[in-house]
Short mmCIF file of C-alpha atoms in Angstrom, two decimals:
data_model
loop_
_atom_site.label_atom_id
_atom_site.label_comp_id
_atom_site.label_asym_id
_atom_site.label_seq_id
_atom_site.Cartn_x
_atom_site.Cartn_y
_atom_site.Cartn_z
CA UNK A 132 3.90 -19.69 -31.93
CA UNK A 133 7.31 -18.18 -31.40
CA UNK A 134 8.89 -15.17 -29.77
CA UNK A 135 7.31 -12.77 -32.28
CA UNK A 136 3.79 -13.93 -31.43
CA UNK A 137 4.25 -13.38 -27.72
CA UNK A 138 5.97 -10.06 -28.35
CA UNK A 139 2.97 -8.90 -30.36
CA UNK A 140 0.75 -9.89 -27.41
CA UNK A 141 2.78 -7.86 -24.91
CA UNK A 142 2.88 -4.86 -27.25
CA UNK A 143 -0.85 -5.06 -27.98
CA UNK A 144 -1.54 -5.38 -24.25
CA UNK A 145 0.67 -2.36 -23.45
CA UNK A 146 -1.21 -0.17 -25.92
CA UNK A 147 -4.59 -1.54 -24.72
CA UNK A 148 -3.73 -0.71 -21.11
CA UNK A 149 -2.47 2.72 -22.14
CA UNK A 150 -5.77 3.41 -23.91
CA UNK A 151 -7.74 2.15 -20.89
CA UNK A 152 -5.61 3.75 -18.15
CA UNK A 153 -8.08 6.54 -17.37
CA UNK A 154 -10.98 4.04 -17.36
CA UNK A 155 -9.21 1.66 -14.96
CA UNK A 156 -8.28 4.54 -12.67
CA UNK A 157 -11.87 5.74 -12.69
CA UNK A 158 -13.10 2.28 -11.63
CA UNK A 159 -10.42 2.28 -8.92
CA UNK A 160 -11.46 5.75 -7.71
CA UNK A 161 -14.89 4.38 -6.84
CA UNK A 162 -13.69 1.61 -4.53
CA UNK A 163 -9.91 1.89 -4.25
CA UNK A 164 -7.21 4.50 -4.34
CA UNK A 165 -7.28 5.74 -7.93
CA UNK A 166 -4.00 4.29 -9.18
CA UNK A 167 -4.74 1.05 -11.06
CA UNK A 168 -4.72 2.54 -14.57
CA UNK A 169 -1.60 4.63 -14.15
CA UNK A 170 0.21 1.72 -12.47
CA UNK A 171 -0.61 -0.81 -15.19
CA UNK A 172 0.29 1.72 -17.88
CA UNK A 173 3.62 2.53 -16.22
CA UNK A 174 4.46 -1.18 -15.83
CA UNK A 175 3.69 -2.13 -19.40
CA UNK A 176 5.47 0.90 -20.85
CA UNK A 177 8.52 -0.44 -18.98
CA UNK A 178 7.90 -3.87 -20.57
CA UNK A 179 7.78 -2.24 -24.03
CA UNK A 180 11.08 -0.46 -23.28
CA UNK A 181 12.63 -3.86 -22.49
CA UNK A 182 11.23 -5.35 -25.72
CA UNK A 183 12.68 -2.42 -27.69
CA UNK A 184 16.20 -2.95 -26.44
CA UNK A 185 16.47 -6.73 -25.97
CA UNK A 186 16.32 -9.67 -28.36
CA UNK A 187 14.90 -12.80 -26.80
CA UNK A 188 15.73 -16.32 -28.02
CA UNK A 189 12.55 -17.94 -26.70
CA UNK A 190 9.07 -16.91 -25.47
CA UNK A 191 9.70 -18.10 -21.92
CA UNK A 192 12.73 -15.81 -21.53
CA UNK A 193 10.73 -12.83 -22.75
CA UNK A 194 7.69 -13.56 -20.58
CA UNK A 195 9.81 -14.10 -17.47
CA UNK A 196 11.60 -10.81 -18.09
CA UNK A 197 8.22 -9.11 -18.54
CA UNK A 198 7.11 -10.54 -15.19
CA UNK A 199 10.27 -9.34 -13.42
CA UNK A 200 9.83 -5.91 -14.99
CA UNK A 201 6.25 -5.65 -13.71
CA UNK A 202 7.31 -6.65 -10.18
CA UNK A 203 10.09 -4.05 -10.33
CA UNK A 204 8.09 -1.18 -11.78
CA UNK A 205 4.46 -1.40 -10.73
CA UNK A 206 4.29 -1.67 -6.94
CA UNK A 207 0.95 -1.85 -5.13
CA UNK A 208 -0.85 -5.18 -5.31
CA UNK A 209 -0.97 -5.27 -9.11
CA UNK A 210 2.82 -5.45 -9.44
CA UNK A 211 3.36 -8.66 -7.46
CA UNK A 212 0.15 -10.22 -8.83
CA UNK A 213 0.61 -9.56 -12.57
CA UNK A 214 4.40 -9.86 -12.25
CA UNK A 215 4.12 -13.28 -10.66
CA UNK A 216 1.54 -14.30 -13.30
CA UNK A 217 3.90 -13.59 -16.21
CA UNK A 218 6.88 -15.06 -14.36
CA UNK A 219 5.10 -18.36 -13.69
CA UNK A 220 3.40 -18.36 -17.12
CA UNK A 221 6.79 -17.97 -18.81
CA UNK A 222 8.48 -20.53 -16.58
CA UNK A 223 5.80 -23.09 -17.43
CA UNK A 224 6.50 -22.64 -21.15
CA UNK A 225 10.23 -23.32 -20.76
CA UNK A 226 11.26 -25.93 -23.31
CA UNK A 227 7.69 -26.98 -23.94
CA UNK A 228 6.20 -27.31 -27.37
CA UNK A 229 3.37 -24.83 -27.34
CA UNK A 230 0.07 -26.59 -27.87
CA UNK A 231 -3.45 -25.62 -26.76
CA UNK A 232 -2.99 -27.91 -23.75
CA UNK A 233 0.49 -26.68 -22.76
CA UNK A 234 -0.60 -23.05 -23.03
CA UNK A 235 -3.55 -23.89 -20.78
CA UNK A 236 -1.15 -25.43 -18.24
CA UNK A 237 0.98 -22.28 -18.40
CA UNK A 238 -2.06 -20.05 -17.79
CA UNK A 239 -2.93 -22.26 -14.83
CA UNK A 240 0.62 -21.93 -13.46
CA UNK A 241 0.42 -18.16 -13.81
CA UNK A 242 -2.89 -17.98 -11.98
CA UNK A 243 -1.40 -20.33 -9.35
CA UNK A 244 1.13 -17.58 -8.66
CA UNK A 245 -1.70 -15.06 -8.19
CA UNK A 246 -3.41 -17.47 -5.78
CA UNK A 247 -0.20 -17.88 -3.79
CA UNK A 248 0.48 -14.15 -3.48
CA UNK A 249 -3.04 -12.78 -3.03
CA UNK A 250 -4.91 -15.79 -1.60
CA UNK A 251 -8.16 -14.74 -3.29
CA UNK A 252 -11.28 -16.84 -3.27
CA UNK A 253 -14.01 -16.81 -5.86
CA UNK A 254 -16.48 -14.03 -5.04
CA UNK A 255 -13.97 -11.84 -3.16
CA UNK A 256 -14.40 -9.22 -5.92
CA UNK A 257 -10.85 -9.41 -7.28
CA UNK A 258 -9.08 -10.22 -10.56
CA UNK A 259 -9.50 -13.91 -9.66
CA UNK A 260 -13.23 -13.59 -10.39
CA UNK A 261 -12.20 -13.10 -14.04
CA UNK A 262 -9.28 -15.56 -14.07
CA UNK A 263 -11.15 -18.55 -12.61
CA UNK A 264 -13.98 -18.73 -15.19
CA UNK A 265 -11.45 -17.94 -17.94
CA UNK A 266 -9.31 -20.97 -17.05
CA UNK A 267 -12.37 -23.20 -16.94
CA UNK A 268 -13.61 -21.94 -20.32
CA UNK A 269 -10.15 -22.39 -21.86
CA UNK A 270 -9.95 -26.02 -20.69
CA UNK A 271 -13.46 -26.76 -21.87
CA UNK A 272 -12.72 -25.33 -25.31
CA UNK A 273 -9.51 -27.38 -25.61
CA UNK A 274 -11.35 -30.53 -24.53
CA UNK A 275 -13.83 -29.80 -27.30
CA UNK A 276 -11.00 -29.71 -29.85
CA UNK A 277 -10.43 -25.97 -30.06
CA UNK A 278 -7.14 -24.44 -31.15
CA UNK A 279 -5.26 -21.84 -29.09
CA UNK A 280 -7.08 -18.91 -30.66
CA UNK A 281 -10.52 -20.43 -30.12
CA UNK A 282 -9.73 -21.37 -26.53
CA UNK A 283 -8.45 -17.87 -25.76
CA UNK A 284 -11.56 -16.30 -27.27
CA UNK A 285 -13.67 -18.52 -24.99
CA UNK A 286 -11.45 -17.58 -22.02
CA UNK A 287 -11.76 -13.84 -22.75
CA UNK A 288 -15.55 -14.10 -23.02
CA UNK A 289 -15.73 -15.97 -19.72
CA UNK A 290 -13.43 -13.39 -18.10
CA UNK A 291 -15.73 -10.59 -19.26
CA UNK A 292 -18.71 -12.37 -17.71
CA UNK A 293 -16.75 -12.85 -14.49
CA UNK A 294 -15.79 -9.18 -14.55
CA UNK A 295 -19.43 -8.12 -14.96
CA UNK A 296 -20.43 -10.44 -12.15
CA UNK A 297 -18.13 -8.55 -9.74
CA UNK A 298 -20.46 -5.52 -9.85
CA UNK A 299 -22.92 -6.58 -7.12
CA UNK A 300 -20.29 -8.24 -4.91
CA UNK A 301 -19.05 -6.93 -1.55
CA UNK A 302 -15.24 -6.85 -1.67
CA UNK A 303 -13.31 -9.08 0.75
CA UNK A 304 -9.75 -8.44 -0.45
CA UNK A 305 -7.67 -5.39 -1.30
CA UNK A 306 -8.47 -1.76 -0.62
CA UNK A 307 -12.08 -2.14 -1.75
CA UNK A 308 -12.71 -4.45 1.21
CA UNK A 309 -12.43 -1.44 3.55
CA UNK A 310 -15.67 -0.07 2.14
CA UNK A 311 -17.72 -3.06 3.25
CA UNK A 312 -21.24 -2.96 1.79
CA UNK A 313 -20.44 0.25 -0.04
CA UNK A 314 -18.18 -1.64 -2.46
CA UNK A 315 -21.26 -3.32 -3.98
CA UNK A 316 -22.49 -1.77 -7.23
CA UNK A 317 -19.01 -1.13 -8.63
CA UNK A 318 -17.06 -3.15 -11.18
CA UNK A 319 -13.74 -4.49 -9.89
CA UNK A 320 -10.75 -2.78 -11.54
CA UNK A 321 -8.55 -5.90 -11.28
CA UNK A 322 -11.12 -8.15 -12.94
CA UNK A 323 -11.39 -5.48 -15.62
CA UNK A 324 -7.65 -5.39 -16.36
CA UNK A 325 -7.55 -9.21 -16.36
CA UNK A 326 -10.25 -9.23 -19.02
CA UNK A 327 -8.13 -6.80 -21.08
CA UNK A 328 -5.14 -9.17 -20.72
CA UNK A 329 -7.15 -12.12 -22.05
CA UNK A 330 -8.88 -10.14 -24.81
CA UNK A 331 -5.46 -9.01 -25.97
CA UNK A 332 -4.20 -12.62 -25.87
CA UNK A 333 -7.20 -13.72 -27.95
CA UNK A 334 -6.38 -11.04 -30.55
CA UNK A 335 -2.70 -11.88 -30.86
CA UNK A 336 -1.91 -15.48 -29.88
CA UNK A 337 -2.57 -18.61 -31.91
CA UNK B 228 -6.44 19.82 -10.65
CA UNK B 229 -4.44 22.74 -9.33
CA UNK B 230 -1.19 21.64 -7.68
CA UNK B 231 2.39 22.87 -7.31
CA UNK B 232 3.81 20.26 -9.67
CA UNK B 233 5.57 20.04 -13.03
CA UNK B 234 4.61 16.67 -14.50
CA UNK B 235 2.52 14.12 -12.50
CA UNK B 236 5.11 11.47 -13.41
CA UNK B 237 7.92 13.44 -11.73
CA UNK B 238 6.20 14.35 -8.44
CA UNK B 239 7.88 11.72 -6.26
CA UNK B 240 11.45 12.08 -7.55
CA UNK B 241 11.34 15.88 -7.48
CA UNK B 242 9.93 15.89 -3.94
CA UNK B 243 12.76 13.57 -2.82
CA UNK B 244 15.31 15.95 -4.36
CA UNK B 245 13.74 18.74 -2.34
CA UNK B 246 13.72 16.71 0.87
CA UNK B 247 17.44 16.00 0.72
CA UNK B 248 18.24 19.56 -0.33
CA UNK B 249 16.31 20.87 2.69
CA UNK B 250 17.70 18.36 5.20
CA UNK B 251 21.23 17.44 4.09
CA UNK B 252 22.49 17.01 7.66
CA UNK B 253 19.85 14.35 8.46
CA UNK B 254 19.30 12.36 5.27
CA UNK B 255 20.77 11.29 1.95
CA UNK B 256 18.73 10.00 -0.97
CA UNK B 257 19.22 7.25 -3.53
CA UNK B 258 17.22 8.90 -6.29
CA UNK B 259 17.39 5.95 -8.67
CA UNK B 260 15.83 3.56 -6.13
CA UNK B 261 13.80 6.27 -4.38
CA UNK B 262 15.17 5.48 -0.94
CA UNK B 263 15.73 8.05 1.81
CA UNK B 264 18.63 7.00 4.07
CA UNK B 265 19.71 8.27 7.42
CA UNK B 266 22.85 10.28 6.68
CA UNK B 267 25.09 8.03 8.78
CA UNK B 268 23.51 4.61 8.00
CA UNK B 269 24.51 1.85 8.46
CA UNK B 270 25.34 2.19 12.15
CA UNK B 271 27.57 -0.56 13.53
CA UNK B 272 25.78 -2.94 15.89
CA UNK B 273 22.40 -1.27 15.43
CA UNK B 274 19.31 -3.04 14.09
CA UNK B 275 18.31 -1.38 10.81
CA UNK B 276 14.76 0.00 10.69
CA UNK B 277 13.10 0.27 7.30
CA UNK B 278 9.65 1.42 6.40
CA UNK B 279 8.04 2.70 3.27
CA UNK B 280 4.84 2.90 1.37
CA UNK B 281 3.07 4.96 -1.19
CA UNK B 282 4.03 8.62 -1.39
CA UNK B 283 1.47 11.29 -0.52
CA UNK B 284 1.57 10.70 3.26
CA UNK B 285 4.38 13.15 4.06
CA UNK B 286 6.15 13.53 6.38
CA UNK B 287 5.68 9.75 6.68
CA UNK B 288 7.96 7.89 5.94
CA UNK B 289 10.87 9.83 4.41
CA UNK B 290 10.41 12.59 6.96
CA UNK B 291 10.96 10.13 9.80
CA UNK B 292 14.43 9.05 8.73
CA UNK B 293 17.24 10.10 11.03
CA UNK B 294 18.56 9.81 14.57
CA UNK B 295 16.12 7.96 16.82
CA UNK B 296 13.74 6.82 14.09
CA UNK B 297 14.19 5.07 10.70
CA UNK B 298 17.41 4.13 8.90
CA UNK B 299 15.70 4.05 5.51
CA UNK B 300 12.34 4.74 3.88
CA UNK B 301 11.27 3.47 0.46
CA UNK B 302 9.00 5.81 -1.47
CA UNK B 303 6.45 4.33 -3.85
CA UNK B 304 4.41 6.20 -6.41
CA UNK B 305 1.60 8.30 -4.95
CA UNK B 306 -0.62 5.94 -2.89
CA UNK B 307 1.13 2.90 -4.44
CA UNK B 308 3.43 0.69 -2.41
CA UNK B 309 7.12 0.61 -3.35
CA UNK B 310 8.53 -2.40 -5.18
CA UNK B 311 10.67 -5.26 -3.76
CA UNK B 312 13.83 -3.96 -5.49
CA UNK B 313 13.71 -0.81 -3.36
CA UNK B 314 13.24 -2.67 -0.08
CA UNK B 315 15.97 -5.16 -1.05
CA UNK B 316 18.44 -2.37 -1.76
CA UNK B 317 17.54 -0.58 1.49
CA UNK B 318 17.77 -3.81 3.52
CA UNK B 319 21.26 -4.61 2.21
CA UNK B 320 22.42 -1.03 2.73
CA UNK B 321 21.32 -0.60 6.37
CA UNK B 322 22.19 -4.08 7.61
CA UNK B 323 25.18 -3.67 9.91
CA UNK B 324 25.12 -7.30 10.98
CA UNK B 325 22.42 -6.88 13.63
CA UNK B 326 19.56 -7.56 11.23
CA UNK B 327 16.75 -5.45 9.86
CA UNK B 328 13.15 -4.78 10.88
CA UNK B 329 10.59 -4.00 8.17
CA UNK B 330 7.75 -1.78 9.43
CA UNK B 331 4.81 -2.43 7.11
CA UNK B 332 1.32 -0.93 7.11
CA UNK B 333 -1.42 -3.47 6.51
CA UNK B 334 -2.34 -2.79 2.91
CA UNK B 335 -2.34 -5.67 0.43
CA UNK B 336 0.32 -4.15 -1.84
CA UNK B 337 2.67 -3.10 0.95
CA UNK B 338 2.47 -6.52 2.59
CA UNK B 339 3.06 -8.43 -0.67
CA UNK B 340 5.99 -6.30 -1.81
CA UNK B 341 7.71 -6.33 1.60
CA UNK B 342 7.18 -10.12 1.81
CA UNK B 343 8.87 -10.62 -1.55
CA UNK B 344 11.72 -8.32 -0.51
CA UNK B 345 12.30 -10.13 2.79
CA UNK B 346 12.37 -13.50 0.97
CA UNK B 347 14.83 -12.17 -1.60
CA UNK B 348 17.10 -10.49 1.00
CA UNK B 349 17.29 -13.71 3.02
CA UNK B 350 17.99 -15.78 -0.09
CA UNK B 351 20.52 -13.46 -1.72
CA UNK B 352 22.40 -11.85 1.16
CA UNK B 353 21.46 -14.01 4.15
CA UNK B 354 20.16 -10.90 5.91
CA UNK B 355 18.09 -11.56 9.00
CA UNK B 356 14.80 -9.72 8.46
CA UNK B 357 11.81 -9.49 10.76
CA UNK B 358 8.57 -7.73 9.87
CA UNK B 359 5.89 -6.01 11.88
CA UNK B 360 2.59 -5.23 10.18
CA UNK B 361 0.64 -2.35 11.74
CA UNK B 362 -3.15 -2.69 11.77
CA UNK B 363 -4.63 -0.17 14.17
CA UNK B 364 -7.64 1.16 12.25
CA UNK B 365 -10.83 0.32 14.16
CA UNK B 366 -12.99 1.49 11.25
CA UNK B 367 -12.41 -1.91 9.66
CA UNK B 368 -14.59 -4.06 11.84
CA UNK B 369 -14.73 -7.51 10.36
CA UNK B 370 -11.19 -8.56 9.74
CA UNK B 371 -12.14 -12.17 8.94
CA UNK B 372 -13.79 -11.13 5.69
CA UNK B 373 -11.63 -8.20 4.63
CA UNK B 374 -7.95 -7.65 4.03
CA UNK B 375 -7.81 -6.87 7.75
CA UNK B 376 -7.46 -3.60 9.57
CA UNK B 377 -5.39 -0.85 7.96
CA UNK B 378 -2.16 0.42 9.45
CA UNK B 379 -2.53 4.13 10.11
CA UNK B 380 -1.55 6.51 12.97
CA UNK B 381 0.12 3.94 15.20
CA UNK B 382 2.77 3.55 12.52
CA UNK B 383 4.15 7.02 13.36
CA UNK B 384 4.26 6.35 17.12
CA UNK B 385 5.78 2.90 16.52
CA UNK B 386 8.56 4.26 14.33
CA UNK B 387 9.48 6.75 17.07
CA UNK B 388 9.38 4.24 19.94
CA UNK B 389 11.11 1.38 18.17
CA UNK B 390 13.61 3.85 16.71
CA UNK B 391 14.61 4.89 20.22
CA UNK B 392 14.93 1.26 21.30
CA UNK B 393 17.12 0.43 18.29
CA UNK B 394 19.28 3.45 19.12
CA UNK B 395 19.96 1.85 22.53
CA UNK B 396 21.39 -1.19 20.75
CA UNK B 397 18.67 -3.68 21.65
CA UNK B 398 18.79 -6.92 19.58
CA UNK B 399 16.50 -7.63 16.61
CA UNK B 400 14.19 -10.07 18.36
CA UNK B 401 13.61 -7.66 21.23
CA UNK B 402 13.02 -4.80 18.77
CA UNK B 403 10.52 -6.88 16.78
CA UNK B 404 8.69 -7.97 19.96
CA UNK B 405 8.50 -4.35 21.11
CA UNK B 406 7.14 -3.28 17.71
CA UNK B 407 4.37 -5.90 17.88
CA UNK B 408 3.54 -4.91 21.45
CA UNK B 409 3.23 -1.26 20.42
CA UNK B 410 0.97 -2.22 17.53
CA UNK B 411 -1.18 -4.39 19.80
CA UNK B 412 -1.68 -1.50 22.23
CA UNK B 413 -2.67 1.17 19.70
CA UNK B 414 -5.93 1.98 17.93
CA UNK B 415 -7.00 4.70 15.47
CA UNK B 416 -10.01 6.12 13.66
CA UNK B 417 -10.12 8.79 10.95
CA UNK B 418 -12.56 11.06 9.14
CA UNK B 419 -12.51 13.31 6.07
CA UNK B 420 -14.18 16.60 5.18
CA UNK B 421 -12.95 16.52 1.57
CA UNK B 422 -11.42 14.11 -0.90
CA UNK B 423 -7.90 14.50 -2.24
CA UNK B 424 -6.64 14.50 -5.82
CA UNK B 425 -4.02 11.94 -6.86
CA UNK B 426 -1.76 13.79 -9.35
CA UNK B 427 -1.79 10.97 -11.92
CA UNK B 428 -5.60 10.72 -11.73
CA UNK B 429 -6.07 14.49 -12.02
CA UNK B 430 -9.44 14.72 -10.28
CA UNK B 431 -10.77 14.15 -6.75
CA UNK B 432 -11.03 10.49 -5.76
CA UNK B 433 -14.54 11.04 -4.41
CA UNK B 434 -17.01 13.90 -4.09
CA UNK B 435 -18.39 15.09 -0.77
CA UNK B 436 -21.21 17.59 -0.55
CA UNK B 437 -20.83 20.68 1.67
CA UNK B 438 -23.04 19.12 4.36
CA UNK B 439 -21.41 15.65 4.36
CA UNK B 440 -18.38 13.96 5.88
CA UNK B 441 -16.75 10.54 5.51
CA UNK B 442 -16.13 8.61 8.71
CA UNK B 443 -13.77 5.65 8.95
CA UNK B 444 -11.36 6.61 6.19
CA UNK B 445 -7.88 5.30 5.57
CA UNK B 446 -4.98 7.33 4.23
CA UNK B 447 -5.35 6.78 0.48
CA UNK B 448 -8.31 8.92 -0.40
CA UNK B 449 -10.42 5.79 -0.36
CA UNK B 450 -13.93 6.55 0.91
CA UNK B 451 -14.76 5.63 4.48
CA UNK B 452 -17.20 3.17 5.95
CA UNK B 453 -19.99 5.70 6.36
CA UNK B 454 -21.09 8.99 4.91
CA UNK B 455 -22.73 11.12 7.62
CA UNK B 456 -24.17 14.62 7.87
CA UNK B 457 -21.59 17.24 8.86
CA UNK B 458 -21.47 17.86 12.62
CA UNK B 459 -19.77 20.15 15.18
CA UNK B 460 -16.21 19.23 16.27
CA UNK B 461 -17.47 18.02 19.65
CA UNK B 462 -19.62 15.35 17.97
CA UNK B 463 -16.92 14.40 15.47
CA UNK B 464 -14.44 13.93 18.33
CA UNK B 465 -16.86 11.54 20.02
CA UNK B 466 -17.37 9.65 16.71
CA UNK B 467 -13.62 9.06 16.60
CA UNK B 468 -12.77 8.57 20.28
CA UNK B 469 -15.65 6.28 21.32
CA UNK B 470 -14.91 3.41 18.90
CA UNK B 471 -11.17 3.70 19.62
CA UNK B 472 -11.62 3.59 23.41
CA UNK B 473 -14.11 0.74 23.36
CA UNK B 474 -12.13 -1.39 20.91
CA UNK B 475 -9.00 -2.29 22.91
CA UNK B 476 -10.67 -1.40 25.31
CA UNK B 477 -8.89 1.44 27.09
CA UNK B 478 -9.97 1.54 30.75
CA UNK B 479 -10.10 4.05 33.52
CA UNK B 480 -6.58 4.50 34.88
CA UNK B 481 -4.85 3.64 31.58
CA UNK B 482 -2.05 5.90 30.50
CA UNK B 483 -1.85 6.75 26.78
CA UNK B 484 -0.06 8.74 24.12
CA UNK B 485 -2.86 10.73 22.45
CA UNK B 486 -2.24 11.61 18.81
CA UNK B 487 -4.48 13.94 16.79
CA UNK B 488 -3.29 13.77 13.20
CA UNK B 489 -4.20 16.06 10.32
CA UNK B 490 -4.84 14.49 6.91
CA UNK B 491 -2.96 17.29 5.14
CA UNK B 492 -5.64 19.88 4.41
CA UNK B 493 -6.76 20.89 7.90
CA UNK B 494 -5.09 23.84 9.65
CA UNK B 495 -3.52 23.47 13.09
CA UNK B 496 -6.15 25.73 14.68
CA UNK B 497 -8.74 23.04 13.94
CA UNK B 498 -6.43 20.20 14.99
CA UNK B 499 -5.78 21.85 18.37
CA UNK B 500 -9.51 22.47 18.74
CA UNK B 501 -10.05 18.77 18.05
CA UNK B 502 -7.33 17.85 20.55
CA UNK B 503 -9.16 19.93 23.15
CA UNK B 504 -12.31 17.90 22.50
CA UNK B 505 -10.43 14.59 22.53
CA UNK B 506 -8.68 15.51 25.77
CA UNK B 507 -11.98 16.28 27.51
CA UNK B 508 -13.45 12.95 26.38
CA UNK B 509 -10.39 11.08 27.71
CA UNK B 510 -10.47 13.02 30.98
CA UNK B 511 -14.08 12.12 31.56
CA UNK B 512 -13.28 8.45 30.81
CA UNK B 513 -10.51 8.53 33.42
CA UNK B 514 -7.78 7.90 30.84
CA UNK B 515 -4.51 9.69 31.58
CA UNK B 516 -2.68 11.36 28.72
CA UNK B 517 1.01 10.72 29.38
CA UNK B 518 2.18 12.41 26.17
CA UNK B 519 0.48 13.98 23.18
CA UNK B 520 1.20 14.70 19.53
CA UNK B 521 -0.82 17.09 17.37
CA UNK B 522 -0.11 17.89 13.73
CA UNK B 523 0.14 16.59 10.16
CA UNK B 524 2.25 13.42 10.40
CA UNK B 525 0.53 10.74 8.31
CA UNK B 526 -1.35 12.59 5.63
CA UNK B 527 -3.43 11.90 2.57
CA UNK B 528 -2.27 14.64 0.18
CA UNK B 529 -4.53 17.69 0.64
CA UNK B 530 -7.44 15.82 2.18
CA UNK B 531 -9.12 17.79 4.98
CA UNK B 532 -9.93 15.85 8.12
CA UNK B 533 -8.17 14.16 10.99
CA UNK B 534 -7.58 10.93 12.81
CA UNK B 535 -7.30 10.08 16.48
CA UNK B 536 -4.81 7.48 17.71
CA UNK B 537 -4.45 6.23 21.26
CA UNK B 538 -1.52 4.12 22.39
CA UNK B 539 -1.48 2.52 25.84
CA UNK B 540 1.95 3.13 27.39
CA UNK B 541 4.04 2.11 30.40
CA UNK B 542 7.09 3.86 31.86
CA UNK B 543 9.47 2.18 29.40
CA UNK B 544 7.46 3.39 26.40
CA UNK B 545 7.22 6.93 27.81
CA UNK B 546 10.98 6.94 28.27
CA UNK B 547 11.47 5.78 24.66
CA UNK B 548 9.03 8.46 23.50
CA UNK B 549 11.05 11.15 25.29
CA UNK B 550 14.38 9.96 23.85
CA UNK B 551 16.08 12.30 21.38
CA UNK B 552 14.86 12.28 17.79
CA UNK B 553 16.24 14.28 14.89
CA UNK B 554 14.43 13.77 11.59
CA UNK B 555 12.94 16.19 9.04
CA UNK B 556 9.42 15.50 10.34
CA UNK B 557 9.91 14.96 14.09
CA UNK B 558 12.57 16.50 16.29
CA UNK B 559 13.13 16.94 20.01
CA UNK B 560 15.85 16.48 22.59
CA UNK B 561 18.57 16.40 19.95
#
């Protein structure tokens, strides 16, 4: 897994988010402020622009630059959260030989950044409700001897289940929390975009 | 969607071009970073005041840049907080050696981005930065299990009061303490008659029937805490004033600045009518209105509706309120 593999992930993710921008914004209209899709699309189009004009020597350099670009272009809560994820994910891969276990550690480092910035807990109805089961499923798959692709497929499936499980929850973080009980019955936009990130990774990495 | 725009992607930058073209004697604009600066910033010896947030709340914050209020405002995308790069650039630009105060509304994105910017400014330039987070919205009741109360109307009053204090040359710590005291003494509650349409989304954020209203809204088109049957202005005023008064609580004999704010789509005739109702409720509660403000100051695009803010004041705060201010959105005595 070299630079090209990770570049194909970021490009696949950018086009996935572009295709799903209206859907994410619609989910956000129900319980937030109707900007999640357009923000993610704008951020990842900026990442694609960086990929188009820069040649990276190693995956970590590219992923860190992607993270910085998201922080600089997205704004809102998604910018710091996804930006910090890619920054920490990339940093954790610096110099490491990429194995199923080291990639799992990098994912964990990325999600650690999300925890530090957003301080979410499981059940708050946030992107963490997709990330947490995804990390657990990834580790379990690797422990069972899976390769990177297999572990990412397991992670994406777990993220999707976590995303679906956000529907009945009452939000306790982010703009949706201001609705109180009225936030129940709606799927969380952040958990939805996280699932797209992992599904894209499962398609392109490994 | 029917709006006076060209391309949804260009709304913010084109509006900033218009702001500076209309008010060249008060502000200048860094279009690349989307920062509105006071024309003569930085001012030697003066604490720099920076705010910012998503666009769509005009005149806040860009309209409050100028003499007696902000030194810089960072404009995000519509309803999306600005990014740390903008706040970093603004912080470095307005720091005249006396330090910088970040005025942040309590929304997850605003808080996170300003936090990152303050960390970076301290690390890179050694700038002394303090932050005040406004959280005056009483509609958010249980702050232990939510992101906490939103920063709404008090932000406008705070920028005016703290702006006047900074103009007097007070030091950063004193300015920051004053800002927190203002926030602690203010409360707000808002309601909507209609949704608004975010340009990039292209359709209304929520639908309200002709006979319904949303009570307990914020400023981002997000729905409120409750959907209630439409009511006469007198009843709506009570729905807004009662929870505000009982929350601090404001007591008989208290002196306040009373602020009736339009959300962008309500004409002044209705806002003055609402102020009349609010004033009667305060009179009967024995609360003295020292100063008042009525108009569209912290808006939510074309949303119809209003919010009521009360701020408990003493003589010092009234004096700061009366001090000259000269910005595109607020001007007196100058």
